[in-house]
PDB file of C-alpha atoms in Angstrom:
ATOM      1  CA  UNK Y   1      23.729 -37.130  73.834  1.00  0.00           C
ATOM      2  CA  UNK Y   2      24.540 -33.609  72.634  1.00  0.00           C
ATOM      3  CA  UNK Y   3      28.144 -32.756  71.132  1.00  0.00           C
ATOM      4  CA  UNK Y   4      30.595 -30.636  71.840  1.00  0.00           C
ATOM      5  CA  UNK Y   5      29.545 -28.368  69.103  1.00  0.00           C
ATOM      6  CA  UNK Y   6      26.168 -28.529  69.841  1.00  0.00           C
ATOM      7  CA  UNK Y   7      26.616 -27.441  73.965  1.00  0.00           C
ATOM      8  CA  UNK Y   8      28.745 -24.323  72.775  1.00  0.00           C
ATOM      9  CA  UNK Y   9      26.389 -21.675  71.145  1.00  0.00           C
ATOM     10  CA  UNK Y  10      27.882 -19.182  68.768  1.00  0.00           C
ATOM     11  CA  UNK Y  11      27.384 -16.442  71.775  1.00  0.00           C
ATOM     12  CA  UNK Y  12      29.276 -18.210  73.832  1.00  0.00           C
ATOM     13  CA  UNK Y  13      32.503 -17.952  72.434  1.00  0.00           C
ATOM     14  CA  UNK Y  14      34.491 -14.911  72.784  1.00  0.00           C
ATOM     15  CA  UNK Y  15      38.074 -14.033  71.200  1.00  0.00           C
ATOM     16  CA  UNK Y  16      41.367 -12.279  72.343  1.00  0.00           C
ATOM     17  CA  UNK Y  17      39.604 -11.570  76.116  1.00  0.00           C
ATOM     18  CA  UNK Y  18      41.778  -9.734  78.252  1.00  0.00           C
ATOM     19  CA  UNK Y  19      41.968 -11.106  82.222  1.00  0.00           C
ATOM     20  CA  UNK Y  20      44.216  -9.832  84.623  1.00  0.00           C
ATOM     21  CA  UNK Y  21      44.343 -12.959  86.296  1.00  0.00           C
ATOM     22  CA  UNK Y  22      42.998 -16.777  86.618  1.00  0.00           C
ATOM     23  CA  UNK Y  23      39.658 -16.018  88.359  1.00  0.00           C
ATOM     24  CA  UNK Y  24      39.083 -12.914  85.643  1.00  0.00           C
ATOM     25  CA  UNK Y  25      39.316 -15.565  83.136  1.00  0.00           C
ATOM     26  CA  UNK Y  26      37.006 -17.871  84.656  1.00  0.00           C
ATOM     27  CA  UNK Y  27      34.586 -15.570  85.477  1.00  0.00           C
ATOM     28  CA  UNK Y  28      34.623 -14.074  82.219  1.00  0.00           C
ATOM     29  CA  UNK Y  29      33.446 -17.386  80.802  1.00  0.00           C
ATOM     30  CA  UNK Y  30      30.780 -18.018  83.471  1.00  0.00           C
ATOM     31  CA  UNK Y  31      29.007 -14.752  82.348  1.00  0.00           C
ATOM     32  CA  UNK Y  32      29.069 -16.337  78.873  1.00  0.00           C
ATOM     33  CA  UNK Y  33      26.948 -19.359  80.199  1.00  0.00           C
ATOM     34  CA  UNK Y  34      24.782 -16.521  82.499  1.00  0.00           C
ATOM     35  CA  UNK Y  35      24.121 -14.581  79.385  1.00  0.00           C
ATOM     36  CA  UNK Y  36      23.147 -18.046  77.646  1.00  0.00           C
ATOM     37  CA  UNK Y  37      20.800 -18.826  79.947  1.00  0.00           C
ATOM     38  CA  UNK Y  38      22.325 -21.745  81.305  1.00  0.00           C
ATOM     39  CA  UNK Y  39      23.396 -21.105  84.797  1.00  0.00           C
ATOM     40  CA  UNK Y  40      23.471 -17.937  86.983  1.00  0.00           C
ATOM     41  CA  UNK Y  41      25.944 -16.186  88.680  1.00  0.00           C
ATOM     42  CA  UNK Y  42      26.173 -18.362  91.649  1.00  0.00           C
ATOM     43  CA  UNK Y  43      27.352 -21.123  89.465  1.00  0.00           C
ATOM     44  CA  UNK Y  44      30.225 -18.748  87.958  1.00  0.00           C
ATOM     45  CA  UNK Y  45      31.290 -18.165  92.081  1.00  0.00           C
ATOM     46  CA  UNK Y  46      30.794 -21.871  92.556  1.00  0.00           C
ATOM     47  CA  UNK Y  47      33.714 -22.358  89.529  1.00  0.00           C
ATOM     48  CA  UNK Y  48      36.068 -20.017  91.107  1.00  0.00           C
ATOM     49  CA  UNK Y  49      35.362 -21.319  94.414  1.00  0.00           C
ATOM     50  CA  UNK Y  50      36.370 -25.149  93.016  1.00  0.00           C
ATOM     51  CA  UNK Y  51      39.810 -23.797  92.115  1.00  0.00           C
ATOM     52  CA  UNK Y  52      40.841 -22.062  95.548  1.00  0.00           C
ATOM     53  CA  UNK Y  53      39.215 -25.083  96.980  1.00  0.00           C
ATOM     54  CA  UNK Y  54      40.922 -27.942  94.656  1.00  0.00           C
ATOM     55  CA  UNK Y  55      43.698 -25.935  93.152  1.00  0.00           C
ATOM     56  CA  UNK Y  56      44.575 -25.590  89.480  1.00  0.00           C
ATOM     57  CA  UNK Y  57      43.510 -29.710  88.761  1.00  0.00           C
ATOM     58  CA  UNK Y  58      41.597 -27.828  86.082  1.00  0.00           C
ATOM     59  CA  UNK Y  59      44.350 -26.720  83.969  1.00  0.00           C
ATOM     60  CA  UNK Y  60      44.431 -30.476  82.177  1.00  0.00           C
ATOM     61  CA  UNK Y  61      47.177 -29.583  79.384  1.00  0.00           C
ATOM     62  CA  UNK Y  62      49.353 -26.905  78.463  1.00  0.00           C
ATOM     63  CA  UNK Y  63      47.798 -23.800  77.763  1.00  0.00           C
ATOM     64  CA  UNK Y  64      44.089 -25.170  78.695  1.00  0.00           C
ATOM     65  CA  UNK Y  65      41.716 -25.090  81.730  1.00  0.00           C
ATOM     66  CA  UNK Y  66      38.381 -26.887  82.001  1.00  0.00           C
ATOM     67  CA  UNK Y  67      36.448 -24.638  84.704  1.00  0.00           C
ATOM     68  CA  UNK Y  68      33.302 -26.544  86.274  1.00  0.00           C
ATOM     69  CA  UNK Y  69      31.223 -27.316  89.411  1.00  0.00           C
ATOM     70  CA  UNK Y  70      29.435 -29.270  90.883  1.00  0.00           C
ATOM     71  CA  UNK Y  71      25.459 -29.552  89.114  1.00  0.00           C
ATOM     72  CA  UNK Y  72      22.944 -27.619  91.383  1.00  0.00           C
ATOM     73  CA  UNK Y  73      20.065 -25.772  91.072  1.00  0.00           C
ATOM     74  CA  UNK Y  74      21.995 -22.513  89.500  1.00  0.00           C
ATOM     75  CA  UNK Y  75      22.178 -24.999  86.466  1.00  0.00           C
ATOM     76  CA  UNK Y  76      19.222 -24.332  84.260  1.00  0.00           C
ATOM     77  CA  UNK Y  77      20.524 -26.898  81.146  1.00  0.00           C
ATOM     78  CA  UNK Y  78      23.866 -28.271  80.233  1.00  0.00           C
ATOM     79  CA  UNK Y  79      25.927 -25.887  78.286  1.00  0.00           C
ATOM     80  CA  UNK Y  80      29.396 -24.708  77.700  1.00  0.00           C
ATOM     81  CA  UNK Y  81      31.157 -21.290  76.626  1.00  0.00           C
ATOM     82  CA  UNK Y  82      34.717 -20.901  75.239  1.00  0.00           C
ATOM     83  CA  UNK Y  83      37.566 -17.922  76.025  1.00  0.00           C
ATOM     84  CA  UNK Y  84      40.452 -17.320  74.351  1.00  0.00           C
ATOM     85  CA  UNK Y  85      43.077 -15.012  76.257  1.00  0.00           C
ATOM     86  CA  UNK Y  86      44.822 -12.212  74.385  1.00  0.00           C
ATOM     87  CA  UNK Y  87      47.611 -12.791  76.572  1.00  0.00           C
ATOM     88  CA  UNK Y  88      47.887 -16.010  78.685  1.00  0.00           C
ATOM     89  CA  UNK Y  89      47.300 -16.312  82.641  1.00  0.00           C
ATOM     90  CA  UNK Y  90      49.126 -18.528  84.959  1.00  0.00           C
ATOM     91  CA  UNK Y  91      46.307 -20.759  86.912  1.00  0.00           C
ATOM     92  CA  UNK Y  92      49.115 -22.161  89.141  1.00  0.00           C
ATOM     93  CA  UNK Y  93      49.784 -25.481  87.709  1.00  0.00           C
ATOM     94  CA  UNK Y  94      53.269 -26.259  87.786  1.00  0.00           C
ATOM     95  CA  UNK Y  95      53.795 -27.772  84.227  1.00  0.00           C
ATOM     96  CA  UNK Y  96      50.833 -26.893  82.116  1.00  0.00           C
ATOM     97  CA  UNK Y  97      50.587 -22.749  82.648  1.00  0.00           C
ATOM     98  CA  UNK Y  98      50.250 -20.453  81.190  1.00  0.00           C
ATOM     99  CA  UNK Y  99      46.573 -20.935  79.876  1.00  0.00           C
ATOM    100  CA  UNK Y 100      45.286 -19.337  76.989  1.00  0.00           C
ATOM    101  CA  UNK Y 101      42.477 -21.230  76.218  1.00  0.00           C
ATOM    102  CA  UNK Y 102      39.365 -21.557  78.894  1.00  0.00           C
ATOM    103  CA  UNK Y 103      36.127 -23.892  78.396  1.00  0.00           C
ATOM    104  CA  UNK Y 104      33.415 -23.377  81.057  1.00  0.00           C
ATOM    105  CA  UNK Y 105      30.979 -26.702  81.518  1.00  0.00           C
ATOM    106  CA  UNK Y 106      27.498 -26.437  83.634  1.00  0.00           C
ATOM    107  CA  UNK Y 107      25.990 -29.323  83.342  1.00  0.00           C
ATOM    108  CA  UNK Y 108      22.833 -30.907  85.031  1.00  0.00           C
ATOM    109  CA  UNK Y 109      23.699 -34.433  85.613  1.00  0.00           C
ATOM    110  CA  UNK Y 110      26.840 -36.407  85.278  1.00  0.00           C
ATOM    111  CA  UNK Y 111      25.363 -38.067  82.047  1.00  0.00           C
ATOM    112  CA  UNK Y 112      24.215 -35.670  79.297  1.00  0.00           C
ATOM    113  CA  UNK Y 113      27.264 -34.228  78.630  1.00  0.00           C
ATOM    114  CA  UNK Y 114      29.692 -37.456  78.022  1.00  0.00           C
ATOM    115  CA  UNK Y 115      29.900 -37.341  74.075  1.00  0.00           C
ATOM    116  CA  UNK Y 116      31.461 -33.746  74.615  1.00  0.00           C
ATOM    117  CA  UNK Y 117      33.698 -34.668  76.988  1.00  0.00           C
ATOM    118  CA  UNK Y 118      34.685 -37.585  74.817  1.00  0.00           C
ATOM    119  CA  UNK Y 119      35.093 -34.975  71.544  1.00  0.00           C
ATOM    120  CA  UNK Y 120      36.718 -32.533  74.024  1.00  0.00           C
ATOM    121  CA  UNK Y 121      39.711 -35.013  74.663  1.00  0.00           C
ATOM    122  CA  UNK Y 122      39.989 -36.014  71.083  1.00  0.00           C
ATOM    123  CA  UNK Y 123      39.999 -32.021  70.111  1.00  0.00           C
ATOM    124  CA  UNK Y 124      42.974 -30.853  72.441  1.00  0.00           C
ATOM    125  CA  UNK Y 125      45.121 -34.110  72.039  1.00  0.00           C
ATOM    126  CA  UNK Y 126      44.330 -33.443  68.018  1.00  0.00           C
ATOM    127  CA  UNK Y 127      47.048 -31.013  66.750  1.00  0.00           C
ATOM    128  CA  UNK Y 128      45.568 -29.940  63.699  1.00  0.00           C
ATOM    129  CA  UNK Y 129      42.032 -29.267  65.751  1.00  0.00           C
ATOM    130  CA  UNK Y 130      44.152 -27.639  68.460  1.00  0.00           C
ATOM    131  CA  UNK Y 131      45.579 -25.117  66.127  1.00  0.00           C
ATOM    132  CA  UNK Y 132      42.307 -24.337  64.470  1.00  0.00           C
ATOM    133  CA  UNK Y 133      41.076 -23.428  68.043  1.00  0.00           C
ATOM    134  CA  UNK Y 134      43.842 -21.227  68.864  1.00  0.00           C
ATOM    135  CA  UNK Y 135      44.063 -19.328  64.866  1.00  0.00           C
ATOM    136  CA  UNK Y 136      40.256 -18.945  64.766  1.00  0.00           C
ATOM    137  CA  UNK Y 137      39.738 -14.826  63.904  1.00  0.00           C
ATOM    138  CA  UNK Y 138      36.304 -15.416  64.145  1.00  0.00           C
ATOM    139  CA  UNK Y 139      33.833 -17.201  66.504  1.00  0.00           C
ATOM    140  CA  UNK Y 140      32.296 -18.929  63.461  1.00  0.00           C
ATOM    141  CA  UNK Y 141      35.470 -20.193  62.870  1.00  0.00           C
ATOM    142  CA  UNK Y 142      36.069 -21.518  66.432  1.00  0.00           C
ATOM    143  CA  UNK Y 143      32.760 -22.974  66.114  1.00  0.00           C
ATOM    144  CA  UNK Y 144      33.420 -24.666  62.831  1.00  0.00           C
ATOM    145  CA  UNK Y 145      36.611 -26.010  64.440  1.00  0.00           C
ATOM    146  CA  UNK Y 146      34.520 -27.935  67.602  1.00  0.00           C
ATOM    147  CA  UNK Y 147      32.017 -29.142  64.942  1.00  0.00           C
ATOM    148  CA  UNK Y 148      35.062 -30.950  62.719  1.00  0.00           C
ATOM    149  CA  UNK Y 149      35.343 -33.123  65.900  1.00  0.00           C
ATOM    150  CA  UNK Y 150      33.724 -36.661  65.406  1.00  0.00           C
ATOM    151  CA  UNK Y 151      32.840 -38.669  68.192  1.00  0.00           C
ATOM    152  CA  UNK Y 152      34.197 -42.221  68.279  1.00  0.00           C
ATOM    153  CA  UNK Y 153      32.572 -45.041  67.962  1.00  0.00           C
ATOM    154  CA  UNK Y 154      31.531 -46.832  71.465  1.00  0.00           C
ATOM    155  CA  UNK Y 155      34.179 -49.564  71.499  1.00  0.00           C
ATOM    156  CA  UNK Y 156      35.306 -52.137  73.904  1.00  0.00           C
ATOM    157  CA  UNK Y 157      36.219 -49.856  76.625  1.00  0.00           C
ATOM    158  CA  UNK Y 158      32.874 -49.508  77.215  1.00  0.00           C
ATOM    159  CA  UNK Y 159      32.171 -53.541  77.333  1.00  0.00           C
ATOM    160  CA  UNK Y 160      32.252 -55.115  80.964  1.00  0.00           C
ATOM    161  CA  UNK Y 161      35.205 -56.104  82.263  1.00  0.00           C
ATOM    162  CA  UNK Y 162      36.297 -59.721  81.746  1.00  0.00           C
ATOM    163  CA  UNK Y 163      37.478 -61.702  84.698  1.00  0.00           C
ATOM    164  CA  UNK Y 164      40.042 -64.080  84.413  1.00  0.00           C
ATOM    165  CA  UNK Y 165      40.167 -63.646  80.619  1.00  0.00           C
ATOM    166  CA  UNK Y 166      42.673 -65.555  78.792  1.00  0.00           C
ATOM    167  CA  UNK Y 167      45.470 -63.443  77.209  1.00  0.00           C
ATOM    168  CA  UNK Y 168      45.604 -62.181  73.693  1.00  0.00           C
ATOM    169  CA  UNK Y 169      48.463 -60.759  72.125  1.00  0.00           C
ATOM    170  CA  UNK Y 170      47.685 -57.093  70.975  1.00  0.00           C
ATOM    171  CA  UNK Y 171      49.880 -53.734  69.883  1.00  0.00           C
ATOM    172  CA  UNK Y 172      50.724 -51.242  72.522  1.00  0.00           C
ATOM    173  CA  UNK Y 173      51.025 -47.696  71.750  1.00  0.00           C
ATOM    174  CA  UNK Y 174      54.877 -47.776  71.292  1.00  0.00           C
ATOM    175  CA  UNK Y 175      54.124 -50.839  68.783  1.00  0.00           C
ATOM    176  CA  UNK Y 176      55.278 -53.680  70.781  1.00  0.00           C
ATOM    177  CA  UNK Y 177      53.156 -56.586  71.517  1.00  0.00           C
ATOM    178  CA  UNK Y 178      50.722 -56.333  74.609  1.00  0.00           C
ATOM    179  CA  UNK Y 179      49.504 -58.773  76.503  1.00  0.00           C
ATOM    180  CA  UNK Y 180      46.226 -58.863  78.516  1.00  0.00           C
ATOM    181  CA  UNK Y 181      46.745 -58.895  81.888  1.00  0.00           C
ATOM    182  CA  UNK Y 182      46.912 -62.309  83.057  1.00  0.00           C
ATOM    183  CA  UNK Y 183      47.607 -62.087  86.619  1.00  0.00           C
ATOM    184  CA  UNK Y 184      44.949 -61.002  89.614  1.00  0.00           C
ATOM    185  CA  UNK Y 185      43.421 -57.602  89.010  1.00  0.00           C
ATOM    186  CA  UNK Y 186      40.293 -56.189  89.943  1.00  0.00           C
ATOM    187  CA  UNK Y 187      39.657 -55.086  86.628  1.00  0.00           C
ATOM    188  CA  UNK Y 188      38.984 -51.584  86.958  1.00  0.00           C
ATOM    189  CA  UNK Y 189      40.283 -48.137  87.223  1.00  0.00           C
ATOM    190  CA  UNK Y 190      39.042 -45.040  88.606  1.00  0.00           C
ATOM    191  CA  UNK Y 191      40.022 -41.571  87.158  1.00  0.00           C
ATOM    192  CA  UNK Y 192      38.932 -38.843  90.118  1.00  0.00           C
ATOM    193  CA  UNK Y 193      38.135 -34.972  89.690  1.00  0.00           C
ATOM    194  CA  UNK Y 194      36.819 -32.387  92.218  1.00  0.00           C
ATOM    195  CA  UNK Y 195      33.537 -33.225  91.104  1.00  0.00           C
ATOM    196  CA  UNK Y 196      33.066 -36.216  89.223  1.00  0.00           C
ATOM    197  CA  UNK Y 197      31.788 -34.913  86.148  1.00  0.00           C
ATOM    198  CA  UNK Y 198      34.547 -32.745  84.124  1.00  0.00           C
ATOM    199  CA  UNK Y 199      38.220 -33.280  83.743  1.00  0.00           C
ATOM    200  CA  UNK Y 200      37.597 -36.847  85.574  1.00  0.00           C
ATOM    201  CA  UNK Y 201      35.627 -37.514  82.797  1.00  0.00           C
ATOM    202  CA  UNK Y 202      38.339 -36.016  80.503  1.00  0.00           C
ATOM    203  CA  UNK Y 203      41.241 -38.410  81.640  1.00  0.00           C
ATOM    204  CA  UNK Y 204      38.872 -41.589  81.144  1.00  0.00           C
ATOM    205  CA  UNK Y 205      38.397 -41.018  77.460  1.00  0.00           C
ATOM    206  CA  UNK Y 206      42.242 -40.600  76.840  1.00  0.00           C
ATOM    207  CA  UNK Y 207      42.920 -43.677  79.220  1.00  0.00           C
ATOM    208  CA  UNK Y 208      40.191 -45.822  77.385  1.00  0.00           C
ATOM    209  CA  UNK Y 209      42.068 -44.575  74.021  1.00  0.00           C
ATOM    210  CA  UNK Y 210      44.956 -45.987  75.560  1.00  0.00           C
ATOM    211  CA  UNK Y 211      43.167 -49.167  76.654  1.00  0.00           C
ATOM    212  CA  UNK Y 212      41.582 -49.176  73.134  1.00  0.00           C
ATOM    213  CA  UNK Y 213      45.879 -49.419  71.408  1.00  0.00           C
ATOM    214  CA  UNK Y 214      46.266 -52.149  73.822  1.00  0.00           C
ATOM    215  CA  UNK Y 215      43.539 -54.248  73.456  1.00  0.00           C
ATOM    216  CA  UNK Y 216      42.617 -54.338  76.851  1.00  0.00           C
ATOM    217  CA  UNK Y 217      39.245 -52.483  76.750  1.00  0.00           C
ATOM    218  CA  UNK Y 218      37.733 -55.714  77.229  1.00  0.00           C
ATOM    219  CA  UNK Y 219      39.833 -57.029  80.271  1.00  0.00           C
ATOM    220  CA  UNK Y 220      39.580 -53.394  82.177  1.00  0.00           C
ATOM    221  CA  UNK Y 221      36.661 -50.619  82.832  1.00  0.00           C
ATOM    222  CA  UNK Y 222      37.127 -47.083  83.674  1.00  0.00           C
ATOM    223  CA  UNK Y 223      35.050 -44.990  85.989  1.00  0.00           C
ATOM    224  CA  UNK Y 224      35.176 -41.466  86.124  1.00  0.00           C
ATOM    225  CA  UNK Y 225      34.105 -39.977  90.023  1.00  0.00           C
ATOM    226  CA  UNK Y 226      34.882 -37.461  92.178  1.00  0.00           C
ATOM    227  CA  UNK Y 227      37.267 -37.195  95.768  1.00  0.00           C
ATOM    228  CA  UNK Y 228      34.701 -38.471  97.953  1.00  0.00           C
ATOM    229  CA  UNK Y 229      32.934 -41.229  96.611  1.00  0.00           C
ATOM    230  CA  UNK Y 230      36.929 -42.296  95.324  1.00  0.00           C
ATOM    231  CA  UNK Y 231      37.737 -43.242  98.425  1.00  0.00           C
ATOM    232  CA  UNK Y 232      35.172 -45.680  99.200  1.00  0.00           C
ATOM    233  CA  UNK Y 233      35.372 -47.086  95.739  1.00  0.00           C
ATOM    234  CA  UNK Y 234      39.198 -47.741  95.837  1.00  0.00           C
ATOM    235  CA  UNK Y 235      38.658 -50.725  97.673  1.00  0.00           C
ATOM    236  CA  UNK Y 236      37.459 -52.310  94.461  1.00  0.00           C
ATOM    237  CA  UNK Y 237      39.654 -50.625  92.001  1.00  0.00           C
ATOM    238  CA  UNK Y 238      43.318 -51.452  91.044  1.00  0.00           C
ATOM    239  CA  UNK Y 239      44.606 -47.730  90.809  1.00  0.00           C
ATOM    240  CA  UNK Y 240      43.387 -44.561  90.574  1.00  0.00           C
ATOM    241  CA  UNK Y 241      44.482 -41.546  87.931  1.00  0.00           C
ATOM    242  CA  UNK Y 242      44.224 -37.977  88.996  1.00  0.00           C
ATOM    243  CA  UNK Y 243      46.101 -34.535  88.737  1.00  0.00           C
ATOM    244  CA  UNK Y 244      48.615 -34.214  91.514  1.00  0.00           C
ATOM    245  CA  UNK Y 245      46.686 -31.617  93.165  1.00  0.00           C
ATOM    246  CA  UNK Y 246      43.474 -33.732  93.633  1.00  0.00           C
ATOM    247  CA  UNK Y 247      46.056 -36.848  94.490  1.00  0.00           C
ATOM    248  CA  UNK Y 248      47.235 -34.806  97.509  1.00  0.00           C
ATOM    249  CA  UNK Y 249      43.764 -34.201  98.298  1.00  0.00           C
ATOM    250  CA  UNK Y 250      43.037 -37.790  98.451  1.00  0.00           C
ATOM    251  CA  UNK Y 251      45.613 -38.604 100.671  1.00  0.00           C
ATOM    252  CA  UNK Y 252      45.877 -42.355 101.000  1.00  0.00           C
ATOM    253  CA  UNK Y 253      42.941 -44.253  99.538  1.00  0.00           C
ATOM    254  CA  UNK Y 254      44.874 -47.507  99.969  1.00  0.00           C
ATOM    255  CA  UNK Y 255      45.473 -48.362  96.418  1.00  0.00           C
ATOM    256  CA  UNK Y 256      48.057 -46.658  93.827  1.00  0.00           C
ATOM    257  CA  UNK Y 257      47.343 -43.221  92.752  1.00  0.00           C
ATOM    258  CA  UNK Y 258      48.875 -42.217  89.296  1.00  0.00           C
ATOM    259  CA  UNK Y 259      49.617 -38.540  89.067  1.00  0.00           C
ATOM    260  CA  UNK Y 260      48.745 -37.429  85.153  1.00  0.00           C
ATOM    261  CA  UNK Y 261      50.152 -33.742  84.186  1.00  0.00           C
ATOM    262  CA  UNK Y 262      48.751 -33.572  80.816  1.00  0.00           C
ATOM    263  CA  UNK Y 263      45.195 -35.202  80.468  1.00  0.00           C
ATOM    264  CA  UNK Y 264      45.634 -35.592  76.670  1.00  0.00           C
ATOM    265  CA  UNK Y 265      48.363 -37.414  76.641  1.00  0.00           C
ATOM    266  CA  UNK Y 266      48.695 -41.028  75.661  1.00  0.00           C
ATOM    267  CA  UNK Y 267      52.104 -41.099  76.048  1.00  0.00           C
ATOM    268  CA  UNK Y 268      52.187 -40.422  79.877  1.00  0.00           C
ATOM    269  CA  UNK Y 269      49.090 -42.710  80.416  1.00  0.00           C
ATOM    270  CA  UNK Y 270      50.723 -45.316  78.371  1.00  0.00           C
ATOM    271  CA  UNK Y 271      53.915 -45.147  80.648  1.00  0.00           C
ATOM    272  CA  UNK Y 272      51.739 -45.033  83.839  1.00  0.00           C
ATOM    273  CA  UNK Y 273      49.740 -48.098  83.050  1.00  0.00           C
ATOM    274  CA  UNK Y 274      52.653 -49.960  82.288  1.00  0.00           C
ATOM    275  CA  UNK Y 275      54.176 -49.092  85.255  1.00  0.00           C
ATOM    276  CA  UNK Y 276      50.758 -50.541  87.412  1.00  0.00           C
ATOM    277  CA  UNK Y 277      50.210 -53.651  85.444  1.00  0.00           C
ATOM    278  CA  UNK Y 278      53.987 -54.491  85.102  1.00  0.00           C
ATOM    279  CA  UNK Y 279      54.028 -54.619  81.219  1.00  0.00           C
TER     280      UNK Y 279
END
């Protein structure tokens, strides 16, 4: 599967753009992927129209939005494009605006694309590869800094889960023994995006790197999906992960629902997992 340096093409990066506003900035980046080749302009629309639809889920840490769609026919090939704002924009996210940094993903399946989204979480909850991003003076630079980002090895999160396995005493992420959950669970959580296939996508791989300090990647899977087919997979889930705005638009699904602010944070996953599985 192609990287995250390998989907963003040297054109598609742009430095110090100036946008009046949230939709400016998105657009801005769409015309990156149009002049690429890799979508058209309906696709661009189709981003902006996500975010008046969704609201500003996209905006997955401080200072950074993921803009995406659905895949459809204005997607030629997967690719993505990179902005970053001369002066930030406020997307409407109550805790992680202003944004100055804006990735645009088209992609043509929900598949090709998951070794960048994997690298993409490791790069923004990486300091140093964070501040490389946001000092780049040059594209080349910028482009450098994505291809420093090594993807991780497949590990246990990706195993099935194991039913009624026995507990094993592992380190959390605060240091303190773990153990596996030992009491009924259905063994699987679902993170849930507008669309399945971006910042859904971007909360699994920091929730498996949780899973991954606890030792439970074996005991637990996670599925990335999108608002509709979450609700008729809750039924078989034990909780579900989203941004608040996408929680609202949920509703009820009949399991919990775990609000997460900042997608690249372990810390705030850590606390909400402990908080489902009673650790």
């Amino acid at each position: 599967m192609a990287t995250l340096h390998e989907l963003t093409r040297l054109d598609s990066i742009r430095l110090d753009v100036q946008a009046a506003d949230w939709r400016a900035a998105i657009t801005t980046a769409g015309r990156l992927l149009e002049t690429d080749g890799v979508s058209s302009g309906h696709y661009t629309d189709a981003m902006v129209r996500n975010v008046e639809d969704n609201g500003p889920y996209i905006v997955v840490s401080p200072g950074f939005a993921f803009a995406h769609a659905r895949p459809n026919d204005d997607v030629h090939r997967t690719g993505m494009a990179w902005i970053r704002l001369d002066e930030p924009v406020a997307f409407g996210h109550e805790s992680n605006d202003p944004v100055t940094l804006v990735a645009a993903l088209a992609a043509v399946d929900s598949s090709a694309h998951l070794t960048a989204m994997q690298q993409l979480a490791q790069a923004l909850g990486d300091a140093d590869t964070r501040e490389a991003l946001e000092s780049a003076t040059t594209p080349g630079q910028f482009h450098d800094a994505l291809a420093a980002v090594t993807p991780k090895a497949q590990g246990s999160t990706t195993a099935a889960a194991a039913t009624g396995a026995t507990a094993a005493s592992t380190q959390g992420a605060a240091g303190e023994d773990v153990s596996a959950p030992t009491h009924a669970t259905k063994d699987h959580i679902l993170t849930v995006c507008g669309n399945g296939l971006g910042t859904s996508l971007f909360l699994k791989n920091t929730l498996e790197k949780v899973l991954d300090q606890w030792g439970w990647g074996p005991y637990l899977t996670v599925e990335a999906t999108d608002t509709i087919s979450a609700k008729g997979k809750a039924k078989d889930a034990d909780l579900i992960m989203t941004s608040g705005e996408i929680a609202r638009t949920l509703g009820d699904p009949g399991i919990p629902v775990k609000v997460i602010s900042n997608f690249t944070s372990t810390e705030e996953i850590d606390a909400a997992l402990r908080d489902s599985y009673d650790v």
